mmCIF file with all atom_site columns, C-alpha atoms in Angstrom:
data_model
loop_
_atom_site.group_PDB
_atom_site.id
_atom_site.type_symbol
_atom_site.label_atom_id
_atom_site.label_alt_id
_atom_site.label_comp_id
_atom_site.label_asym_id
_atom_site.label_entity_id
_atom_site.label_seq_id
_atom_site.pdbx_PDB_ins_code
_atom_site.Cartn_x
_atom_site.Cartn_y
_atom_site.Cartn_z
_atom_site.occupancy
_atom_site.B_iso_or_equiv
_atom_site.pdbx_formal_charge
_atom_site.auth_seq_id
_atom_site.auth_comp_id
_atom_site.auth_asym_id
_atom_site.auth_atom_id
_atom_site.pdbx_PDB_model_num
ATOM 1  C CA . MET A 1 1  ? 0.000   0.000   0.000  1.00 0.00 ? 1  MET A CA 1
ATOM 2  C CA . SER A 1 2  ? 1.190   3.482   -0.766 1.00 0.00 ? 2  SER A CA 1
ATOM 3  C CA . ASP A 1 3  ? 0.574   6.805   0.922  1.00 0.00 ? 3  ASP A CA 1
ATOM 4  C CA . GLU A 1 4  ? -1.622  7.904   -1.980 1.00 0.00 ? 4  GLU A CA 1
ATOM 5  C CA . LEU A 1 5  ? -4.412  5.853   -0.433 1.00 0.00 ? 5  LEU A CA 1
ATOM 6  C CA . GLY A 1 6  ? -6.906  7.766   1.642  1.00 0.00 ? 6  GLY A CA 1
ATOM 7  C CA . ARG A 1 7  ? -6.496  7.733   5.356  1.00 0.00 ? 7  ARG A CA 1
ATOM 8  C CA . VAL A 1 8  ? -9.337  7.716   7.849  1.00 0.00 ? 8  VAL A CA 1
ATOM 9  C CA . VAL A 1 9  ? -9.040  9.006   11.388 1.00 0.00 ? 9  VAL A CA 1
ATOM 10 C CA . LEU A 1 10 ? -11.415 7.421   13.882 1.00 0.00 ? 10 LEU A CA 1
ATOM 11 C CA . THR A 1 11 ? -11.766 9.148   17.234 1.00 0.00 ? 11 THR A CA 1
ATOM 12 C CA . ILE A 1 12 ? -13.173 7.177   20.155 1.00 0.00 ? 12 ILE A CA 1
ATOM 13 C CA . ASN A 1 13 ? -14.372 9.254   23.102 1.00 0.00 ? 13 ASN A CA 1
ATOM 14 C CA . PRO A 1 14 ? -14.615 7.042   26.178 1.00 0.00 ? 14 PRO A CA 1
ATOM 15 C CA . THR A 1 15 ? -16.712 8.246   29.094 1.00 0.00 ? 15 THR A CA 1
ATOM 16 C CA . GLU A 1 16 ? -13.541 8.429   31.168 1.00 0.00 ? 16 GLU A CA 1
ATOM 17 C CA . GLY A 1 17 ? -9.996  9.167   30.115 1.00 0.00 ? 17 GLY A CA 1
ATOM 18 C CA . GLU A 1 18 ? -8.414  10.593  27.009 1.00 0.00 ? 18 GLU A CA 1
ATOM 19 C CA . PRO A 1 19 ? -9.911  10.251  23.522 1.00 0.00 ? 19 PRO A CA 1
ATOM 20 C CA . ILE A 1 20 ? -8.388  7.458   21.451 1.00 0.00 ? 20 ILE A CA 1
ATOM 21 C CA . VAL A 1 21 ? -7.395  8.322   17.888 1.00 0.00 ? 21 VAL A CA 1
ATOM 22 C CA . VAL A 1 22 ? -7.058  5.473   15.387 1.00 0.00 ? 22 VAL A CA 1
ATOM 23 C CA . LEU A 1 23 ? -5.446  6.021   11.991 1.00 0.00 ? 23 LEU A CA 1
ATOM 24 C CA . MET A 1 24 ? -6.327  3.503   9.296  1.00 0.00 ? 24 MET A CA 1
ATOM 25 C CA . THR A 1 25 ? -6.564  3.199   5.551  1.00 0.00 ? 25 THR A CA 1
ATOM 26 C CA . ILE A 1 26 ? -9.834  3.616   3.709  1.00 0.00 ? 26 ILE A CA 1
ATOM 27 C CA . PHE A 1 27 ? -9.772  -0.127  2.996  1.00 0.00 ? 27 PHE A CA 1
ATOM 28 C CA . GLN A 1 28 ? -9.521  -1.002  6.680  1.00 0.00 ? 28 GLN A CA 1
ATOM 29 C CA . ALA A 1 29 ? -12.358 1.420   7.449  1.00 0.00 ? 29 ALA A CA 1
ATOM 30 C CA . ALA A 1 30 ? -14.506 -0.143  4.726  1.00 0.00 ? 30 ALA A CA 1
ATOM 31 C CA . LYS A 1 31 ? -13.803 -3.616  6.106  1.00 0.00 ? 31 LYS A CA 1
ATOM 32 C CA . ILE A 1 32 ? -14.832 -2.541  9.605  1.00 0.00 ? 32 ILE A CA 1
ATOM 33 C CA . ALA A 1 33 ? -17.985 -0.895  8.242  1.00 0.00 ? 33 ALA A CA 1
ATOM 34 C CA . GLN A 1 34 ? -18.813 -4.118  6.382  1.00 0.00 ? 34 GLN A CA 1
ATOM 35 C CA . GLU A 1 35 ? -18.408 -6.132  9.584  1.00 0.00 ? 35 GLU A CA 1
ATOM 36 C CA . LEU A 1 36 ? -20.607 -3.690  11.494 1.00 0.00 ? 36 LEU A CA 1
ATOM 37 C CA . ARG A 1 37 ? -23.339 -4.012  8.860  1.00 0.00 ? 37 ARG A CA 1
ATOM 38 C CA . THR A 1 38 ? -23.257 -7.802  8.949  1.00 0.00 ? 38 THR A CA 1
ATOM 39 C CA . PRO A 1 39 ? -25.507 -9.043  11.745 1.00 0.00 ? 39 PRO A CA 1
ATOM 40 C CA . LYS A 1 40 ? -23.805 -11.539 14.014 1.00 0.00 ? 40 LYS A CA 1
ATOM 41 C CA . PHE A 1 41 ? -25.261 -13.480 16.882 1.00 0.00 ? 41 PHE A CA 1
ATOM 42 C CA . ILE A 1 42 ? -22.884 -12.579 19.687 1.00 0.00 ? 42 ILE A CA 1
ATOM 43 C CA . PRO A 1 43 ? -23.956 -12.910 23.311 1.00 0.00 ? 43 PRO A CA 1
ATOM 44 C CA . PHE A 1 44 ? -24.040 -9.336  24.556 1.00 0.00 ? 44 PHE A CA 1
ATOM 45 C CA . SER A 1 45 ? -24.857 -8.233  28.060 1.00 0.00 ? 45 SER A CA 1
ATOM 46 C CA . PRO A 1 46 ? -25.465 -4.491  28.387 1.00 0.00 ? 46 PRO A CA 1
ATOM 47 C CA . VAL A 1 47 ? -23.756 -2.823  31.322 1.00 0.00 ? 47 VAL A CA 1
#
């Protein structure tokens, strides 16, 4: 991969502590978005 590829900055703001900044390529962001759109049956217990 070259630096000509678009970069995406994802900022995560936790309720406590410093914001987390994640730098990724547009392809990684698209892959994550695809996974988020795909419904999975994961046991999830809300806090």
